[in-house]
Every structure is written in C-alpha cells, then in structure tokens.
CSV table of C-alpha atoms and ligand atoms in Angstrom, one decimal:
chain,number,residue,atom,x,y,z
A,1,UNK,CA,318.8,66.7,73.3
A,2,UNK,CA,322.5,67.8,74.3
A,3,UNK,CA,322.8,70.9,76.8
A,4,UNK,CA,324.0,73.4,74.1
A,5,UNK,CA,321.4,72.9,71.7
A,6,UNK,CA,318.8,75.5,71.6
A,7,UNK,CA,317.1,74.6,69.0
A,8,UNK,CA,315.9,70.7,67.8
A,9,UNK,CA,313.7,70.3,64.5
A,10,UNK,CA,313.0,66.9,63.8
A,11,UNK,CA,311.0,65.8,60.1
A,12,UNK,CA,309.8,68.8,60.1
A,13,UNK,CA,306.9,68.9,57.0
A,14,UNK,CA,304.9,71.9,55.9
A,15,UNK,CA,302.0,71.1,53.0
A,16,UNK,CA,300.1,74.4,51.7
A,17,UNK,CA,296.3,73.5,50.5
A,18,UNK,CA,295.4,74.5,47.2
A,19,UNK,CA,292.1,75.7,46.2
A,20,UNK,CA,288.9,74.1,48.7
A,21,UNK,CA,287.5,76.6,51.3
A,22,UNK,CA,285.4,75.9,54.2
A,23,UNK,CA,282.8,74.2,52.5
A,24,UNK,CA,285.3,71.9,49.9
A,25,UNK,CA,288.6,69.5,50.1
A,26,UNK,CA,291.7,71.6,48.5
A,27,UNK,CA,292.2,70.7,45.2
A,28,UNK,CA,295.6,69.2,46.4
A,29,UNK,CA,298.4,69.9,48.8
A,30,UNK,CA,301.5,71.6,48.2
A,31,UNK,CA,304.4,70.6,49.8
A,32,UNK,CA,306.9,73.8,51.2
A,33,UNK,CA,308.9,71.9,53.8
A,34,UNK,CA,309.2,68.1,53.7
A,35,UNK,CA,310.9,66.4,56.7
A,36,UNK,CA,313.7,68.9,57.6
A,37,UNK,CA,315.8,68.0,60.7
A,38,UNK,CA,318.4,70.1,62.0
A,39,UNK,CA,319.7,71.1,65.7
A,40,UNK,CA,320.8,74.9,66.5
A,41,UNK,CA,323.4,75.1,69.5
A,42,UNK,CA,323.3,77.8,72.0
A,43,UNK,CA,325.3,80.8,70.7
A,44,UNK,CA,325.4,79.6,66.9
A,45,UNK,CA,324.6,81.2,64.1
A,46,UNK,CA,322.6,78.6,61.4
A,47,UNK,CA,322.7,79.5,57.7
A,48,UNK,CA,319.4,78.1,55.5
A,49,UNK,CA,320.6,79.1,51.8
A,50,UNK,CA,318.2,78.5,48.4
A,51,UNK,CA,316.9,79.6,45.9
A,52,UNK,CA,313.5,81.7,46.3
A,53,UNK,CA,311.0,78.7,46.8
A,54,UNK,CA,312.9,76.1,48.0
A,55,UNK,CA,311.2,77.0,51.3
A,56,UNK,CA,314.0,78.2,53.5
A,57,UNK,CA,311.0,81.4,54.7
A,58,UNK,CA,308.1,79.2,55.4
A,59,UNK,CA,310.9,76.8,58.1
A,60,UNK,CA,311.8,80.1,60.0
A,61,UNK,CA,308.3,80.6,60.2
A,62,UNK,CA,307.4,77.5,61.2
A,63,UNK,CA,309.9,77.2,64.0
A,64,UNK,CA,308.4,80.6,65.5
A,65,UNK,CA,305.4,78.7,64.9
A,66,UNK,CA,303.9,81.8,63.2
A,67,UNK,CA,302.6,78.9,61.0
A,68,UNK,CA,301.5,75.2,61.9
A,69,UNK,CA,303.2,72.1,60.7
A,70,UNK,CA,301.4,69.4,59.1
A,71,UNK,CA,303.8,67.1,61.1
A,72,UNK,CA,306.9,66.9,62.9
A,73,UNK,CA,308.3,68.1,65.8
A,74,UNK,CA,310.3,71.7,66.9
A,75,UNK,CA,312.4,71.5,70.1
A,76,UNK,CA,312.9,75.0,72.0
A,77,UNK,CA,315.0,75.2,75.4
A,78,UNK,CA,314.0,71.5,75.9
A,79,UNK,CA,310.4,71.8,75.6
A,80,UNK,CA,308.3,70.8,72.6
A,81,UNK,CA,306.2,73.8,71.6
A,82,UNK,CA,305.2,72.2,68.1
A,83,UNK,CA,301.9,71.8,69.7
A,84,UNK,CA,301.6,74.6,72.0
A,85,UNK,CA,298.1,76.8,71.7
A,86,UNK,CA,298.4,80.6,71.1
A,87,UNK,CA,298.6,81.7,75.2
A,88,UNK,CA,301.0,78.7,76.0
A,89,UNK,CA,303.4,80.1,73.3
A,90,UNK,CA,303.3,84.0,74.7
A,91,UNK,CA,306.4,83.2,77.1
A,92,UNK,CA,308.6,81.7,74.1
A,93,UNK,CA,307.2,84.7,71.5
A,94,UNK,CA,310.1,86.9,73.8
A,95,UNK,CA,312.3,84.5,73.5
A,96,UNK,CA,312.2,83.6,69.5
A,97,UNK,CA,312.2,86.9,67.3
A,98,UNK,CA,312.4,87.6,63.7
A,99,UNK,CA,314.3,90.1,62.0
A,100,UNK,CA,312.2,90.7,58.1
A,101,UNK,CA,314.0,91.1,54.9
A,102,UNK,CA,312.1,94.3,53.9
A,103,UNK,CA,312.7,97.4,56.4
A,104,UNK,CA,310.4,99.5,54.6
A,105,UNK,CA,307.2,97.6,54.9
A,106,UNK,CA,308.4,95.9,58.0
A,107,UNK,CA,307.8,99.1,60.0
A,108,UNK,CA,304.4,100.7,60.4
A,109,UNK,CA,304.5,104.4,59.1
A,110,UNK,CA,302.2,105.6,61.5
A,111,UNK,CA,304.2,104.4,64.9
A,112,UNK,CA,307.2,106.5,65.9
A,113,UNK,CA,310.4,104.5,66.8
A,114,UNK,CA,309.8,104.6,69.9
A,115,UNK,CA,306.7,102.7,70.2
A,116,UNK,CA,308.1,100.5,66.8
A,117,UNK,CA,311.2,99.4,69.3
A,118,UNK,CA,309.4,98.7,72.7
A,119,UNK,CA,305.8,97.3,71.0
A,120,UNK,CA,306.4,93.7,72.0
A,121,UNK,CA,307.4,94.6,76.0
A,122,UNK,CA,304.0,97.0,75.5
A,123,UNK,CA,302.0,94.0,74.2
A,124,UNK,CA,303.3,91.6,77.2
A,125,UNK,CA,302.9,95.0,79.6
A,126,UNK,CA,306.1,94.1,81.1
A,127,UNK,CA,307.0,97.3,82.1
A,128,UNK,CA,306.2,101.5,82.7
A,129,UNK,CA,306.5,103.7,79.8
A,130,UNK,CA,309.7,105.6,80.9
A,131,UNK,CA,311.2,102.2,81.4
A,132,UNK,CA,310.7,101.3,77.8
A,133,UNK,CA,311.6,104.3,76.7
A,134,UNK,CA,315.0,104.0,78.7
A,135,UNK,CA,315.2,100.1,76.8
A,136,UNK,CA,314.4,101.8,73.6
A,137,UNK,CA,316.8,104.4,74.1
A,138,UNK,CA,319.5,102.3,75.0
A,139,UNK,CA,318.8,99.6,71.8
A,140,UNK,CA,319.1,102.8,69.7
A,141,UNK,CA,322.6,103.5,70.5
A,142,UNK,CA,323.8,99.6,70.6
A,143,UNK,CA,322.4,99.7,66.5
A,144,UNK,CA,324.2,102.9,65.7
A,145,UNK,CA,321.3,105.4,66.0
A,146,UNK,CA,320.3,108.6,68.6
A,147,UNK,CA,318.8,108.9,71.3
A,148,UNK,CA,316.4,111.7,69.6
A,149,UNK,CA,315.8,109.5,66.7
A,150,UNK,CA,313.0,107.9,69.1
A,151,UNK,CA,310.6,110.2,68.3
A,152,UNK,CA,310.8,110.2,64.1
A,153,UNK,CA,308.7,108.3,62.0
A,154,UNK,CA,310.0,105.6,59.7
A,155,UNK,CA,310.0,107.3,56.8
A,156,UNK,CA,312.9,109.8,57.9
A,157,UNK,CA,315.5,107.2,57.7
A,158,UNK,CA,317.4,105.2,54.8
A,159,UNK,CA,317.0,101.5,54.5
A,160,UNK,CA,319.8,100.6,56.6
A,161,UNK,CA,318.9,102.8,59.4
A,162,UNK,CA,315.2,101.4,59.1
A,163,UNK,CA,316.8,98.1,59.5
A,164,UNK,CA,318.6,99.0,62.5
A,165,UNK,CA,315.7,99.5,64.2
A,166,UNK,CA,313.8,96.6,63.4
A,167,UNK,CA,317.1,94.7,64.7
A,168,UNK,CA,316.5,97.1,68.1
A,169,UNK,CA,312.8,95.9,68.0
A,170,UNK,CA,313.7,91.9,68.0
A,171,UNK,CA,316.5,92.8,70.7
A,172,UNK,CA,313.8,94.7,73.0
A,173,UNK,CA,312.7,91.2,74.4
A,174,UNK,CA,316.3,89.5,75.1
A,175,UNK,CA,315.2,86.8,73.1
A,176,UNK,CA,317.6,83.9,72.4
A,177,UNK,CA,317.4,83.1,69.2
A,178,UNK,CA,316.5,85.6,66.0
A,179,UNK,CA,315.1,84.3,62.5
A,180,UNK,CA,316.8,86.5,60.4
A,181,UNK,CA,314.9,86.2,57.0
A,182,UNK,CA,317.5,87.9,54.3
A,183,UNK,CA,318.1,90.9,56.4
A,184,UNK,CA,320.1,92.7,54.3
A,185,UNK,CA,319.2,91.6,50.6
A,186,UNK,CA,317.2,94.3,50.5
A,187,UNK,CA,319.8,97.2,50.9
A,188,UNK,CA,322.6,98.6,48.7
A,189,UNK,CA,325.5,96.4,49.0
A,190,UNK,CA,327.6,98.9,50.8
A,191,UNK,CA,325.0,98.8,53.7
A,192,UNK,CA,324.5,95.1,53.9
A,193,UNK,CA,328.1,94.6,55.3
A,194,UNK,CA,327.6,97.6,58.2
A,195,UNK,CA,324.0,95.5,59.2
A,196,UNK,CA,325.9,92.4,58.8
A,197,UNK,CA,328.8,93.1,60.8
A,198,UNK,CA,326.1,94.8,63.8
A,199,UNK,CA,324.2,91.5,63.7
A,200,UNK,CA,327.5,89.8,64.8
A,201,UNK,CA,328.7,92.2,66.9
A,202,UNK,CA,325.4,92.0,68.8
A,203,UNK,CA,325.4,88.0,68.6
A,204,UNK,CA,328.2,88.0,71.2
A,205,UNK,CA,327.0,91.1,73.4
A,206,UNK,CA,323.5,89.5,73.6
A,207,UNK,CA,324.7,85.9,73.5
A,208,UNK,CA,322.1,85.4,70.8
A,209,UNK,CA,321.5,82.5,68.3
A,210,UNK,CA,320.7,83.2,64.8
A,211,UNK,CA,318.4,81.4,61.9
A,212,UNK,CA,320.4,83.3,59.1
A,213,UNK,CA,318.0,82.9,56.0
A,214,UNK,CA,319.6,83.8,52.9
A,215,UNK,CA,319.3,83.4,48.9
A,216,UNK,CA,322.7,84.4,48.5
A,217,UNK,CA,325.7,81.9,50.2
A,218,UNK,CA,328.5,84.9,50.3
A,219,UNK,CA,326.7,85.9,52.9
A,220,UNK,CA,325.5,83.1,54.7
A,221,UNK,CA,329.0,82.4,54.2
A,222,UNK,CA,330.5,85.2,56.3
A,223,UNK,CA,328.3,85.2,59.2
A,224,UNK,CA,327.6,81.1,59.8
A,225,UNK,CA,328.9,78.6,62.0
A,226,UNK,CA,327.2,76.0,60.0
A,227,UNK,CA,324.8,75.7,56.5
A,228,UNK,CA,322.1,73.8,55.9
A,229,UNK,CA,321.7,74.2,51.8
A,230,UNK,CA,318.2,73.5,50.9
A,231,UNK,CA,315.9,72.5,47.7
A,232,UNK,CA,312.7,72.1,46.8
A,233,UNK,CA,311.7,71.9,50.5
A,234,UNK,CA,314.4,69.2,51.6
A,235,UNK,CA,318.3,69.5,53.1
A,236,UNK,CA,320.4,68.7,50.7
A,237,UNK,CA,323.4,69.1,52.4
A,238,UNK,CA,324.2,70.3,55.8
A,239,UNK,CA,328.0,70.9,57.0
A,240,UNK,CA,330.2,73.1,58.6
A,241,UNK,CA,330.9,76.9,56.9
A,242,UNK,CA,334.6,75.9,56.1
A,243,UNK,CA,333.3,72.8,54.3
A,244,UNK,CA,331.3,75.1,51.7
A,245,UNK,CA,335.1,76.2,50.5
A,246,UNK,CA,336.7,73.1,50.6
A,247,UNK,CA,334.5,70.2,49.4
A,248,UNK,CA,331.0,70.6,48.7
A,249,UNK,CA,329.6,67.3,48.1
A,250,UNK,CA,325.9,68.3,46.2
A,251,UNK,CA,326.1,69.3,42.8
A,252,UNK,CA,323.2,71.9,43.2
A,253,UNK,CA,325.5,73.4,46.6
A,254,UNK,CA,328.1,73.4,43.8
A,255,UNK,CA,326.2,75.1,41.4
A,256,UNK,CA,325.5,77.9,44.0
A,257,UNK,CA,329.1,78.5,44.6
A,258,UNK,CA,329.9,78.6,41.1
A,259,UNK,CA,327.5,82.1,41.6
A,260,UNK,CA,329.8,83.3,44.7
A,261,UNK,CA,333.1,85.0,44.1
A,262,UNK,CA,334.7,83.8,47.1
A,263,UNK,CA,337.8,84.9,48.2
A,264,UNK,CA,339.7,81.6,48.2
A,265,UNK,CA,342.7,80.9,45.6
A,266,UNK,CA,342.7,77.4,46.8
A,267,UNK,CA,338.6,76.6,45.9
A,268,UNK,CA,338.8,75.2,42.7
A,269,UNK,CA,335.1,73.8,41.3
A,270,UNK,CA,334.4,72.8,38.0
A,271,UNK,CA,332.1,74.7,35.8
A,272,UNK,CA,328.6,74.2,36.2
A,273,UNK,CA,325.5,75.0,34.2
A,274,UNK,CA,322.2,74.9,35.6
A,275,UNK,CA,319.4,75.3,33.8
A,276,UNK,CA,315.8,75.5,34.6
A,277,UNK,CA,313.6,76.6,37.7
A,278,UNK,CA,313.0,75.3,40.8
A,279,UNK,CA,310.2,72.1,40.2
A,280,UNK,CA,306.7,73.3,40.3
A,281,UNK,CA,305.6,71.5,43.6
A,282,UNK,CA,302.3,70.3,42.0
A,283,UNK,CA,303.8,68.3,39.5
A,284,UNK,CA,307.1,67.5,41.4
A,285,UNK,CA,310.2,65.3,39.8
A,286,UNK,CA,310.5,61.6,40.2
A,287,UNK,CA,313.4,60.2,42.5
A,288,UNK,CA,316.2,63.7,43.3
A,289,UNK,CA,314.2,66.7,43.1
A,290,UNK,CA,317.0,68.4,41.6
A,291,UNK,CA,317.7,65.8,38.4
A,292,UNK,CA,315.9,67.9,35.5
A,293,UNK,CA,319.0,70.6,36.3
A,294,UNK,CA,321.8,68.3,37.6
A,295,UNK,CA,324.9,67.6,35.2
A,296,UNK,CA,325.4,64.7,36.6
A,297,UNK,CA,322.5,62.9,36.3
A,298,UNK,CA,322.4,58.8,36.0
A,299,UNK,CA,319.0,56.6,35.9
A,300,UNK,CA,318.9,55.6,39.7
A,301,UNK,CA,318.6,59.7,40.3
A,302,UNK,CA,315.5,59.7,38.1
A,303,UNK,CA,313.4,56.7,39.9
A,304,UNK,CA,314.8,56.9,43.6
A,305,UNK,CA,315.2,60.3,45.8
A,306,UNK,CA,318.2,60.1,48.0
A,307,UNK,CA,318.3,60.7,51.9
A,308,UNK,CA,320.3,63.0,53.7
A,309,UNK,CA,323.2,61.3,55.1
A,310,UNK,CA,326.6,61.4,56.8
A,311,UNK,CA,330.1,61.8,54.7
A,312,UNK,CA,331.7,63.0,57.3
A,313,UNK,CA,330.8,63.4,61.1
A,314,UNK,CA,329.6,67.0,61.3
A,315,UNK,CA,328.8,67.1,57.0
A,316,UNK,CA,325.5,66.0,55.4
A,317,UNK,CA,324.5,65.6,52.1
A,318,UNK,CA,321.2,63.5,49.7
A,319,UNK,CA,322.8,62.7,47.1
A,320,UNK,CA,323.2,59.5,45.0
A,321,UNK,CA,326.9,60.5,44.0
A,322,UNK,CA,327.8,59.7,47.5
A,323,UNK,CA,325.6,56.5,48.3
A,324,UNK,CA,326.2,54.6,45.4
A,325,UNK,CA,324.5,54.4,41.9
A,326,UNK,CA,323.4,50.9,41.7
A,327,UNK,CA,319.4,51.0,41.7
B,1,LIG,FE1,322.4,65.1,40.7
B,1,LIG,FE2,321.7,62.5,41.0
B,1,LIG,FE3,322.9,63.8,43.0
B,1,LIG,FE4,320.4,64.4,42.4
B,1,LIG,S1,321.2,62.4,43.1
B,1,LIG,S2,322.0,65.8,42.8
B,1,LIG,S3,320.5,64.2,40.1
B,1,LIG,S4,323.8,63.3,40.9
C-alpha cells in the first residue's frame, strides 16, 4: 500500500441473511455490498454517491467494522483490521469516527453536551473530568458554539447546531478519518452549506480524511477530492471530482447529474430518462445491474455484467459502452 493511503478496501462483499434464526438456514442472502475496492489517501476527502439502497451506508459501516464482512479485506494505517476482535479494534475505534445523518436521534436527550462531546475519551478513560471538559469546551468553539452551551440538553438547539456537536463528538478523539453518512441531508438547505463548509474548514485544521456519504452528487461534488458512484452494491465508476463535470462515462452517473444543477456552462449532457427503482436484491438483474433503466441498453448488457475498469489513469468505470459490445 503507498505511504499516503490511509485507507485500502479490497473486494469488499457484504450479504444480509434473510429469514432463518438460530435454529434455521436464512431463507437466502441478500447481497448490500459486492466486491468494492477503493484506496483513501491521507488528507482526502472520498465521495460514495447513490441512490438510497445501492449500499453506500452499509460500506461506511463496514470499514468502521461496526458490521462484519462476509469477505474481503479493509486496510487501516497499514494494518488489516478486517479480522480484528472487538478489544483489538478499541485503539482504531479513536482513530475511525462517524458523523450520522440524523442530529436529532443521533444525540441522546438525556446526556448534556458535555458528556454527549467527551463520551468516547470517557469510555477509553483517557483522561480527568476537567480535562474533558477543557476538550469539550474547546471543540465547542472550533464548531461555532459556547462555552456555556456544555451544559444544555439536546433539545435546546436547531438541527444544525445539534449537528455541530455531533461533528465536536467525532473530533473529541483526533481520529483520522470520519464516515460522514449524509451529514447534512437532513437540514434546511441554508444550513447544509454552513455544516458543509465547517467540515472542510476542520479537514485542514485536524488534517482529517473524510468518507463523504451522500445521495445527492451537488454535494459530494463540492466537498470531494474524488467519487466513487455506486449501484446496486457495486462501483460503477470511480474518478476524480473534475471528471464528474467534464466526462462522465456511466450512463446511470449521467443520469444523476442530469438531477444536479451544476454551475458549469460548459457541461453539456444529453437528456436522460430513468425509469424504475433500484433492483430488488432477491431477484437481482441478469448481466449490468442497471439495464432494466439504462437508455442505452444492447443484448451483451443483458447476459454479461461488466467489471470496473480503467479509461483513464485516475477514472473508473463498469460499463459495456467502454469495453466493447461484442458478447
Ligand atoms: Fe447501460 Fe449496458 Fe452500460 Fe449497463 S453496461 S450501464 S446497461 S450501456
């Protein structure tokens, strides 16, 4: 793995049971995740972008391995924790936090901020109670809040404030990297640029790492180095920000686009209609997950699923338009 990367997630594959118990086989095996590979450099921010279950929520959790993977491997600071038991992870959990989409059920109503902030150094006992408060107080002011809002109770700020401090809460630990699973999709649009624009300005200042999980690519878009553009479980194309507004090369990355008002005279992309929901994973589609919807559908699409592969050196994409329609 090269120096910068931070993060290294090789096939990774995630199948849900359905039905069964302890006493029965599952009825069958869903399949969220399936074989997703990806690096994350030091200091980058990564952008997963889909629709809601393509199965962008259950990778982030599976690289903070609040999940287990049926198989594959995840890379962290150079060692393979894909295995690691619960007490082997504790010294990572600091390093890896998450950041959840909803701040109002994200917090627990009956802590004070405080205690909400500082509850994973209390949990490792890492330190005295007027030293987390000092931490506490400090991560306050770096998200825009007071010193004497420590002592309130959830419920006495908006949404945007309440996601202020669960940003505080995942910086309490210095961790290097942050899953941020749509962190701002659940506040007005007038407050998803203010959280948007503190998550970068604390990316630098705490030479963090983001996971950026999004359903909506303006603003994976804004904050991303790169963007990995995912469907029914799979990459379907992978590529540099700059890429998304110059040539997107999957028709279904195409058909998101077509949803984003971007402010780019010079994108020009074709209409697109897509139609339909994402498959139902226990009858899944035959050869490219995404032909029932795709425009541009031909036979070898319908029989044969195409890999991710290389159009360019840093771009990505599965898709037989680029590989070739011959069966
Ligand atoms: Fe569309 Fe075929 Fe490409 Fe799939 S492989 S996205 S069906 S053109």
């Amino acid at each position: 793995m090269p120096e910068s990367n931070l993060l290294q997630v090789t096939e990774l594959t995630k199948h849900f049971p359905l039905g069964g118990g302890l006493a029965f086989k599952p009825q069958a095996w869903i399949p969220a995740v399936d074989g997703v590979s990806f690096t994350v450099s030091k200091g980058e921010s990564f952008g997963l972008v889909g629709e809601s279950g393509c199965g962008k929520t259950t990778l982030g959790r599976l690289i903070l391995r609040l999940i287990d993977p049926t198989s594959g491997r995840i890379i962290f600071d150079d060692q393979d924790i894909t295995e690691l038991s619960r007490s082997q992870m504790r010294p990572y959990r600091s390093k890896m936090q998450i950041i959840f989409q909803d701040p109002y059920s994200s917090l627990d109503p009956r802590m004070k901020v405080e205690a909400i902030i500082t509850e994973p150094l209390g949990v490792n006992k890492l330190l005295s109670k007027s030293q987390r408060r000092e931490i506490a107080t400090e991560l306050l002011e770096k998200v825009g809040l007071r010193a004497i809002d420590l002592d309130k109770y959830p419920h006495e700020f908006s949404g945007g404030q309440r996601q202020r401090i669960g940003i505080a809460r995942a910086l309490c630990v210095r961790p290097e990297l942050i899953v941020a699973d749509e962190p701002v999709s659940a506040l007005d649009v007038s407050i998803q640029a203010q959280v948007i624009n503190l998550m970068e300005d604390l990316k630098d200042e705490f030479k963090l790492s983001y996971i950026f999980i999004s359903h909506d690519l303006s603003v994976v878009h804004h904050v991303c180095d790169r963007i990995a553009v995912m469907y029914f479980g799979a990459i379907v194309e992978l590529a540099p920000n700059e890429v998304f507004n110059i040539s997107p090369r999957h028709p279904y990355t195409e058909a998101l686009l077509q949803s984003v008002p971007l402010p780019d005279p010079h994108r020009q992309t074709k209409p697109f209609a897509m139609e339909g929901d994402v498959p139902n994973p226990l009858e899944p589609p035959t050869g490219c997950a995404f032909h029932p919807r795709c425009q541009y559908v031909f036979d070898k699409c319908r029989v044969k699923t195409p890999p991710l592969v290389a159009v360019a050196s840093d771009h990505f994409v599965a898709c037989w338009l680029n590989q070739g329609r011959g069966l």
